[in-house]
Tab-separated table of N, CA, C and O in Angstrom:
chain	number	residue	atom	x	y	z
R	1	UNK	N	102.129	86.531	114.007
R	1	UNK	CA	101.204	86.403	115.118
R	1	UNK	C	101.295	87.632	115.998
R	1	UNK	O	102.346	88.266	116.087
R	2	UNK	N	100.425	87.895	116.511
R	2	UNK	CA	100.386	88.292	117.685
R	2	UNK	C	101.504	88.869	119.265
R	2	UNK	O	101.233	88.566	120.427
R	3	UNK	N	102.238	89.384	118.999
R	3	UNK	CA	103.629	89.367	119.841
R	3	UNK	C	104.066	90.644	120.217
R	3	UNK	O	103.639	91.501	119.442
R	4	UNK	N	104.757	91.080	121.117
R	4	UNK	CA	104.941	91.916	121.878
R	4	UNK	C	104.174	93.008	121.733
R	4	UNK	O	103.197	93.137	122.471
R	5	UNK	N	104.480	93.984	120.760
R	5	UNK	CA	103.796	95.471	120.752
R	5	UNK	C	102.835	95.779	119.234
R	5	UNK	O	102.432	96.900	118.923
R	6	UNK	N	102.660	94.856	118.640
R	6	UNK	CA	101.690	94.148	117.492
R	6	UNK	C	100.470	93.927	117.487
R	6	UNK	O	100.043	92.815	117.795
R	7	UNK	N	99.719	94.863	117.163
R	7	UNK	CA	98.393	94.015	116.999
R	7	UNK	C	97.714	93.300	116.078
R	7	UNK	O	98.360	93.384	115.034
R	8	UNK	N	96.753	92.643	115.918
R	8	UNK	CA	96.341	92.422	114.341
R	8	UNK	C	95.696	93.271	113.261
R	8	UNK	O	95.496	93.006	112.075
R	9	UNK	N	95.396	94.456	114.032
R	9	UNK	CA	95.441	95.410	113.044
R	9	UNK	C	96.802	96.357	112.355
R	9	UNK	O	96.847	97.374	111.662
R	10	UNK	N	97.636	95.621	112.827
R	10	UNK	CA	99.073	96.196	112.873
R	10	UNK	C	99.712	95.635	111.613
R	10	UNK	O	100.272	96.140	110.640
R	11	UNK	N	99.279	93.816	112.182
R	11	UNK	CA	99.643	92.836	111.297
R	11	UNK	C	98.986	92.941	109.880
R	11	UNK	O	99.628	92.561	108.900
R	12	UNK	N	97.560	93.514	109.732
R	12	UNK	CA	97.027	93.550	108.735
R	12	UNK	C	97.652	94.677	107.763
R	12	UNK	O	98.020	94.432	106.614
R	13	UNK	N	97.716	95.820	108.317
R	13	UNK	CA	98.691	96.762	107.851
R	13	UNK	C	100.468	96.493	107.110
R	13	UNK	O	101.054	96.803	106.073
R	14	UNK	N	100.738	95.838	108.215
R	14	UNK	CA	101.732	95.287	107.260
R	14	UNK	C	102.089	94.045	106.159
R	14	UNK	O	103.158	93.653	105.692
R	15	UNK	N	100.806	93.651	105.984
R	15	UNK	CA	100.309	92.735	104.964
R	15	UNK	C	100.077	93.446	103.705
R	15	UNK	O	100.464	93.086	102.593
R	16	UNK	N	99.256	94.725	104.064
R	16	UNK	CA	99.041	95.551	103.226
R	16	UNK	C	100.269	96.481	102.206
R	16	UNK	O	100.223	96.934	101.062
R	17	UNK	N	101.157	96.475	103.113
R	17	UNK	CA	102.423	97.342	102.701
R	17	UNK	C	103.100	96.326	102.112
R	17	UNK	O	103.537	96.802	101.064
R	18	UNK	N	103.564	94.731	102.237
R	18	UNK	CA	104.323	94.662	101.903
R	18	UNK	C	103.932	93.652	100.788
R	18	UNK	O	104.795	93.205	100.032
R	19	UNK	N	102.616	93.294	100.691
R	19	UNK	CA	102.582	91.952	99.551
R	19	UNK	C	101.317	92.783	98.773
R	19	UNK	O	100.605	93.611	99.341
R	20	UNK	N	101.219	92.455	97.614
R	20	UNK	CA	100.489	93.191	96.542
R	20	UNK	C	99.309	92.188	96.364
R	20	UNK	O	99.781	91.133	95.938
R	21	UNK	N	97.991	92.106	96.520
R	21	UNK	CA	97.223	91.167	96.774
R	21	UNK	C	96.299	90.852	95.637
R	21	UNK	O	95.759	89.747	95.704
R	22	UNK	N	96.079	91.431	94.847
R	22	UNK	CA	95.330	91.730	93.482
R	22	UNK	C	95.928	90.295	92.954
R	22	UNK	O	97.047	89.839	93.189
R	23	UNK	N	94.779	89.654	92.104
R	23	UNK	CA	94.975	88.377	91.629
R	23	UNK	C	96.184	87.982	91.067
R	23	UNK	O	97.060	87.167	91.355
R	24	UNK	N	95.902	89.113	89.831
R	24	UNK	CA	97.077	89.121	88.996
R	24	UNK	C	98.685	89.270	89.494
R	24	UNK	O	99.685	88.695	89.067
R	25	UNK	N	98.557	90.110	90.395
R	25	UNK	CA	99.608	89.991	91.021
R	25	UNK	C	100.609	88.994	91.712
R	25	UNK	O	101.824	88.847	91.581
R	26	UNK	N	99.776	88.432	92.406
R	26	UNK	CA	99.620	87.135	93.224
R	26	UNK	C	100.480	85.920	91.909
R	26	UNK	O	101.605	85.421	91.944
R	27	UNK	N	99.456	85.799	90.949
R	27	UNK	CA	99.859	84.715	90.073
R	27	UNK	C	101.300	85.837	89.117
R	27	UNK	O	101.889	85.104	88.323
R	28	UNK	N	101.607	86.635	89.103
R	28	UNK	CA	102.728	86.916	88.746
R	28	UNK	C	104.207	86.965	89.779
R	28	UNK	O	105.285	87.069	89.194
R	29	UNK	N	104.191	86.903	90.967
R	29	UNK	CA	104.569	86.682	92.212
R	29	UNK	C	104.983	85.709	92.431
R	29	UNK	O	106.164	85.632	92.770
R	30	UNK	N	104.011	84.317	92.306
R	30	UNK	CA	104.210	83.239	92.916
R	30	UNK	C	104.693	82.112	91.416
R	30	UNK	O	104.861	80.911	91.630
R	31	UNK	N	104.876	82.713	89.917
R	31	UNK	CA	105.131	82.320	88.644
R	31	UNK	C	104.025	81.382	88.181
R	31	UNK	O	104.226	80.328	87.578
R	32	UNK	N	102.765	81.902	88.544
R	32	UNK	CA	101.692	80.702	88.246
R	32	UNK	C	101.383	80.656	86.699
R	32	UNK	O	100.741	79.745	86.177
R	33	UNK	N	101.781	81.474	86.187
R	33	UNK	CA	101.355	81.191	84.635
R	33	UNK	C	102.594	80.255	83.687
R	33	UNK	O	102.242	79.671	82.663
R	34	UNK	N	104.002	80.209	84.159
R	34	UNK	CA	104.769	79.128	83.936
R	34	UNK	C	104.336	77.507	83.543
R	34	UNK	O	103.745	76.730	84.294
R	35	UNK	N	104.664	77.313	82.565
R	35	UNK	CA	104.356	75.665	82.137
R	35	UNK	C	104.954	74.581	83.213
R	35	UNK	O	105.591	73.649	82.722
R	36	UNK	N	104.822	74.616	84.472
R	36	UNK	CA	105.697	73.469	85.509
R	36	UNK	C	104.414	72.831	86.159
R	36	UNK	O	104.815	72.410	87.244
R	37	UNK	N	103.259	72.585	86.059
R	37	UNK	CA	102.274	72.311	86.623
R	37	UNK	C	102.726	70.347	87.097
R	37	UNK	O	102.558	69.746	88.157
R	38	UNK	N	103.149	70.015	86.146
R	38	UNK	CA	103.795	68.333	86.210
R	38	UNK	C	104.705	67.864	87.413
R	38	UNK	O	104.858	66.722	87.845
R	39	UNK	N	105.276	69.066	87.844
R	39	UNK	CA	106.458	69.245	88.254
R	39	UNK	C	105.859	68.916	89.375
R	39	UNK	O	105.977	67.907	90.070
R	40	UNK	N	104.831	70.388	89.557
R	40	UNK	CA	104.169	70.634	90.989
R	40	UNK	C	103.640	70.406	91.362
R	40	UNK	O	103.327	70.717	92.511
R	41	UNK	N	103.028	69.508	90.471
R	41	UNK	CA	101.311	68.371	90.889
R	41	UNK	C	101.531	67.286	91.937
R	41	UNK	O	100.886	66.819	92.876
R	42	UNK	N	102.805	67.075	91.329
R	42	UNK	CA	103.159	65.467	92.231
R	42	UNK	C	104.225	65.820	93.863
R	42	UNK	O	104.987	66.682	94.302
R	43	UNK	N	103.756	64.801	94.177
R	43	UNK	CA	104.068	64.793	96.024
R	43	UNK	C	103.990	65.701	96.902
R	43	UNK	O	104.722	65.672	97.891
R	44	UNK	N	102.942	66.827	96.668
R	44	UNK	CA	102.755	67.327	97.475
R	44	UNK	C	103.235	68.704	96.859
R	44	UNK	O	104.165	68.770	96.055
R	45	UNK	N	102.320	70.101	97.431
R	45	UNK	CA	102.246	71.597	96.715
R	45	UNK	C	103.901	72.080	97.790
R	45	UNK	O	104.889	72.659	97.340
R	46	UNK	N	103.702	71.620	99.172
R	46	UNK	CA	104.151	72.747	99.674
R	46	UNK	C	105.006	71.610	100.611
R	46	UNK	O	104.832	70.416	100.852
R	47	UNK	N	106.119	72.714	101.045
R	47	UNK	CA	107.430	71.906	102.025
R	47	UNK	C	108.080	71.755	101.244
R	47	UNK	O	109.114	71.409	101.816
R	48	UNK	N	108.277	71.759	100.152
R	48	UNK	CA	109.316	71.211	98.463
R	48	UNK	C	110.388	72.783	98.944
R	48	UNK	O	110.107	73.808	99.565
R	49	UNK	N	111.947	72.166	98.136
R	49	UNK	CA	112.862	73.169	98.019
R	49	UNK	C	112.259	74.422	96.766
R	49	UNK	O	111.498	73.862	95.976
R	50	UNK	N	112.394	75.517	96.538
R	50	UNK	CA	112.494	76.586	96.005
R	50	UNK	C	113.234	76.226	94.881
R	50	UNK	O	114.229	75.630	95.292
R	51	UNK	N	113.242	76.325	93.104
R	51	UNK	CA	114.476	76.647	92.546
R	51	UNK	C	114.236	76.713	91.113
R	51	UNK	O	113.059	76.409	90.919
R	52	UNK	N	114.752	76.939	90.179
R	52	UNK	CA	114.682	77.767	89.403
R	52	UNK	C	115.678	77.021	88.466
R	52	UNK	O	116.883	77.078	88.715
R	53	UNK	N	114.991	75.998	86.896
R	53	UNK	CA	115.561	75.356	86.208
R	53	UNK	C	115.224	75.442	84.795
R	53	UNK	O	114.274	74.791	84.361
R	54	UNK	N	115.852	76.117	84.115
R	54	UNK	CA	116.013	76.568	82.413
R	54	UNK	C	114.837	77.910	82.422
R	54	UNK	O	113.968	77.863	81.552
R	55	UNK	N	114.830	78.657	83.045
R	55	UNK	CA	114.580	80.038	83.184
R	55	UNK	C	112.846	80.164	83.994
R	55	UNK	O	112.142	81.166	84.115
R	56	UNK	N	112.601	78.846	84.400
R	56	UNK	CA	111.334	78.426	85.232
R	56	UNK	C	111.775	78.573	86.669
R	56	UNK	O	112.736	77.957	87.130
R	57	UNK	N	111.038	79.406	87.346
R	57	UNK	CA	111.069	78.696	88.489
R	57	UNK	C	109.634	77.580	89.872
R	57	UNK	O	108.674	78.073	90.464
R	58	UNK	N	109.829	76.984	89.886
R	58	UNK	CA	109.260	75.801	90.519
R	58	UNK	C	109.173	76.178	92.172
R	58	UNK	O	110.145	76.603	92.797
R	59	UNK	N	107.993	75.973	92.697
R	59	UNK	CA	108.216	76.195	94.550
R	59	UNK	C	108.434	77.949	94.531
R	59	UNK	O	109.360	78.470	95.151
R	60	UNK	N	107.733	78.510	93.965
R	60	UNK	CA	108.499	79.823	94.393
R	60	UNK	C	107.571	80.491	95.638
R	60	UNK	O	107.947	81.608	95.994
R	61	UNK	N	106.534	79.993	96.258
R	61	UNK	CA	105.726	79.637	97.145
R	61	UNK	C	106.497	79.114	98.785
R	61	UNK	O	106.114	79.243	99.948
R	62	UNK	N	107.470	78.622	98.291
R	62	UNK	CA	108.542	78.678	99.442
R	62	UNK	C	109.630	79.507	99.944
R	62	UNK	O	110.379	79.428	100.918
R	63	UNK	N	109.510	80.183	99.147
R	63	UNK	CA	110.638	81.863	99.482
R	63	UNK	C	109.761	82.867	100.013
R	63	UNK	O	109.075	83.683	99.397
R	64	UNK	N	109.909	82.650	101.485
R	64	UNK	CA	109.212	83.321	102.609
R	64	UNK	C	109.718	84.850	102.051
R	64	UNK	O	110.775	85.066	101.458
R	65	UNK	N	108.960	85.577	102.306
R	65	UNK	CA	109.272	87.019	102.172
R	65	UNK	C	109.884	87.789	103.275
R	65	UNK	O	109.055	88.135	104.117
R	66	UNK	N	111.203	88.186	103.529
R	66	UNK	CA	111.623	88.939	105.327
R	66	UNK	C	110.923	90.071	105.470
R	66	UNK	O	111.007	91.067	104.752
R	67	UNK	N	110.072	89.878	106.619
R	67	UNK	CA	109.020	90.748	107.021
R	67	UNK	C	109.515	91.200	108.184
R	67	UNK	O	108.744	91.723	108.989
R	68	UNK	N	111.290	91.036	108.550
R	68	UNK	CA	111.707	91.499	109.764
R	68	UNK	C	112.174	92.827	110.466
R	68	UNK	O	112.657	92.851	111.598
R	69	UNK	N	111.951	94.066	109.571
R	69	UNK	CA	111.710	95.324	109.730
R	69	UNK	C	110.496	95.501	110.431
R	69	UNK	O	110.299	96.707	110.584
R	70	UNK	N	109.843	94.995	110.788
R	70	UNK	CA	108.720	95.499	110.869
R	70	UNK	C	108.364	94.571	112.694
R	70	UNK	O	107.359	94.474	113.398
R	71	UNK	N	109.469	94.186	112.786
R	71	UNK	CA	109.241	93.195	114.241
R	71	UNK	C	109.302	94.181	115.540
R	71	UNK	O	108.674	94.152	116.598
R	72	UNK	N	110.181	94.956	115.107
R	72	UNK	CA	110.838	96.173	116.102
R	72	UNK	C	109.477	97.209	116.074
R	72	UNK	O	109.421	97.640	117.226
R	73	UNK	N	108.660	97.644	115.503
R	73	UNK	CA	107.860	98.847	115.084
R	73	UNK	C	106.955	98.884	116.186
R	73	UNK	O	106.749	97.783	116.698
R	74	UNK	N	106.220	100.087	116.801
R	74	UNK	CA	105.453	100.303	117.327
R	74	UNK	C	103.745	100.496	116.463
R	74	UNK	O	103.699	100.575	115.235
R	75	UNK	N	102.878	100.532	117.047
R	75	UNK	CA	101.711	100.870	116.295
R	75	UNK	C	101.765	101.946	115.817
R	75	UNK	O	101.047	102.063	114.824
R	76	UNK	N	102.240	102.685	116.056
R	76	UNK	CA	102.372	104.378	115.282
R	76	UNK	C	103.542	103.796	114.255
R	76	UNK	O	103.238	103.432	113.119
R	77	UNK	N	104.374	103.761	114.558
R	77	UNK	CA	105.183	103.596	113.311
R	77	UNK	C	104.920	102.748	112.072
R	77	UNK	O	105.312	102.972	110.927
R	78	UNK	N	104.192	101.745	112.512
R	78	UNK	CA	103.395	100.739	110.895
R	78	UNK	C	102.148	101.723	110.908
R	78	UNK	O	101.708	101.505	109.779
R	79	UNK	N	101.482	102.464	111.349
R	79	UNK	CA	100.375	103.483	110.621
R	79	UNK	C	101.185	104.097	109.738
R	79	UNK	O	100.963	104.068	108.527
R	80	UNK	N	102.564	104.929	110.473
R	80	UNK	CA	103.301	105.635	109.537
R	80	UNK	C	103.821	105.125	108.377
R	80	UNK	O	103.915	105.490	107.205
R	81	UNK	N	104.207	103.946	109.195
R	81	UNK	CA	104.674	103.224	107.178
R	81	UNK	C	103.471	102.801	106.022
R	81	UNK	O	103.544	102.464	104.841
R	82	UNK	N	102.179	103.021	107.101
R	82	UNK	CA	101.332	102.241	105.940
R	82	UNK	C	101.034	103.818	104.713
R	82	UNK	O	101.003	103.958	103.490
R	83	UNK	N	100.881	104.672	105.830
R	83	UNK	CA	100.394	106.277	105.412
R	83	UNK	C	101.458	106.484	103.919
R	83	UNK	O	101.085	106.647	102.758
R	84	UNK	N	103.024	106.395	104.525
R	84	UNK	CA	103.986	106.773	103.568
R	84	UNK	C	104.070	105.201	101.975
R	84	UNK	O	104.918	104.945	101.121
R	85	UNK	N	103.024	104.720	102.252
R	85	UNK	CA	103.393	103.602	101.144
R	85	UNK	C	102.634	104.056	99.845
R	85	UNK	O	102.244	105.180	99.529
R	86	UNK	N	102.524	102.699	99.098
R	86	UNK	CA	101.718	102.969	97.826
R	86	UNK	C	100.450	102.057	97.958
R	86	UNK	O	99.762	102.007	96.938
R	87	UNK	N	99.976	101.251	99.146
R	87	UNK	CA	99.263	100.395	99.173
R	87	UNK	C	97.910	100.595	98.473
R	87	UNK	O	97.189	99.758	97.929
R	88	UNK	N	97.742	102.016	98.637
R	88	UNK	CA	95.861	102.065	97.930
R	88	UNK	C	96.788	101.992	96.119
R	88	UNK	O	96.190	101.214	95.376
R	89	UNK	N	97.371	102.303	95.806
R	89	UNK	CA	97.675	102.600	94.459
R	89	UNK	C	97.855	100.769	93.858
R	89	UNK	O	97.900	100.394	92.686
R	90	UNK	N	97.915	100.056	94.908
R	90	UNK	CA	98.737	98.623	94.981
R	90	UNK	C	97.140	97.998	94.669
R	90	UNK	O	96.875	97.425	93.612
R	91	UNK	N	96.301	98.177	95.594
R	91	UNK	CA	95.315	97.350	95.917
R	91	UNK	C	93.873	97.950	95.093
R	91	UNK	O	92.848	97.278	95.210
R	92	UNK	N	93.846	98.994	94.417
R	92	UNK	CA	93.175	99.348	93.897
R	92	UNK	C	93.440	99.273	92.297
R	92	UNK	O	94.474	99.823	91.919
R	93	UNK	N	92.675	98.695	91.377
R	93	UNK	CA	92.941	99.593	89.945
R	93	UNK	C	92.208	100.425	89.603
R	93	UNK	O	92.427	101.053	88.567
């Protein structure tokens, strides 16, 4: 959100840097092509523990990513990190 020296164009930037957004990505990320659909269908997608059983992992949708480098930063400094990243190479094919 929104908080001390952050803006949402700040926030968007560091969305950009740090999660890879391209479909494929996404479903390789979050293990969506894994056979656990049985698993995950029932009682509910989300609030479930995280974990990882006979080389599957299940909930991996619950392992928040630490985005806490980036709490301290000024607006110049997330331009700078976005400038020094790979994000167009990330978000483009």
């Amino acid at each position: 959100t929104e908080q001390g020296k952050l803006t949402a164009d700040d926030i968007t930037n560091i969305i950009k840097i740090a999660f890879d957004c391209r479909p494929g990505a996404i479903a390789q990320s979050l293990a969506l092509r894994e056979p656990k659909y049985q698993e995950t269908a029932a009682y509910c997608h989300f609030g479930r523990q995280a974990y990882t059983h006979q080389g599957i992992k299940y909930f991996e949708w619950e392992n928040a990513k630490d985005l806490s480098e980036y709490k301290g930063m000024t607006s110049a400094q997330v331009s700078a990190a976005l400038k020094s990243s790979n994000y167009l190479t990330k978000w483009v094919d």
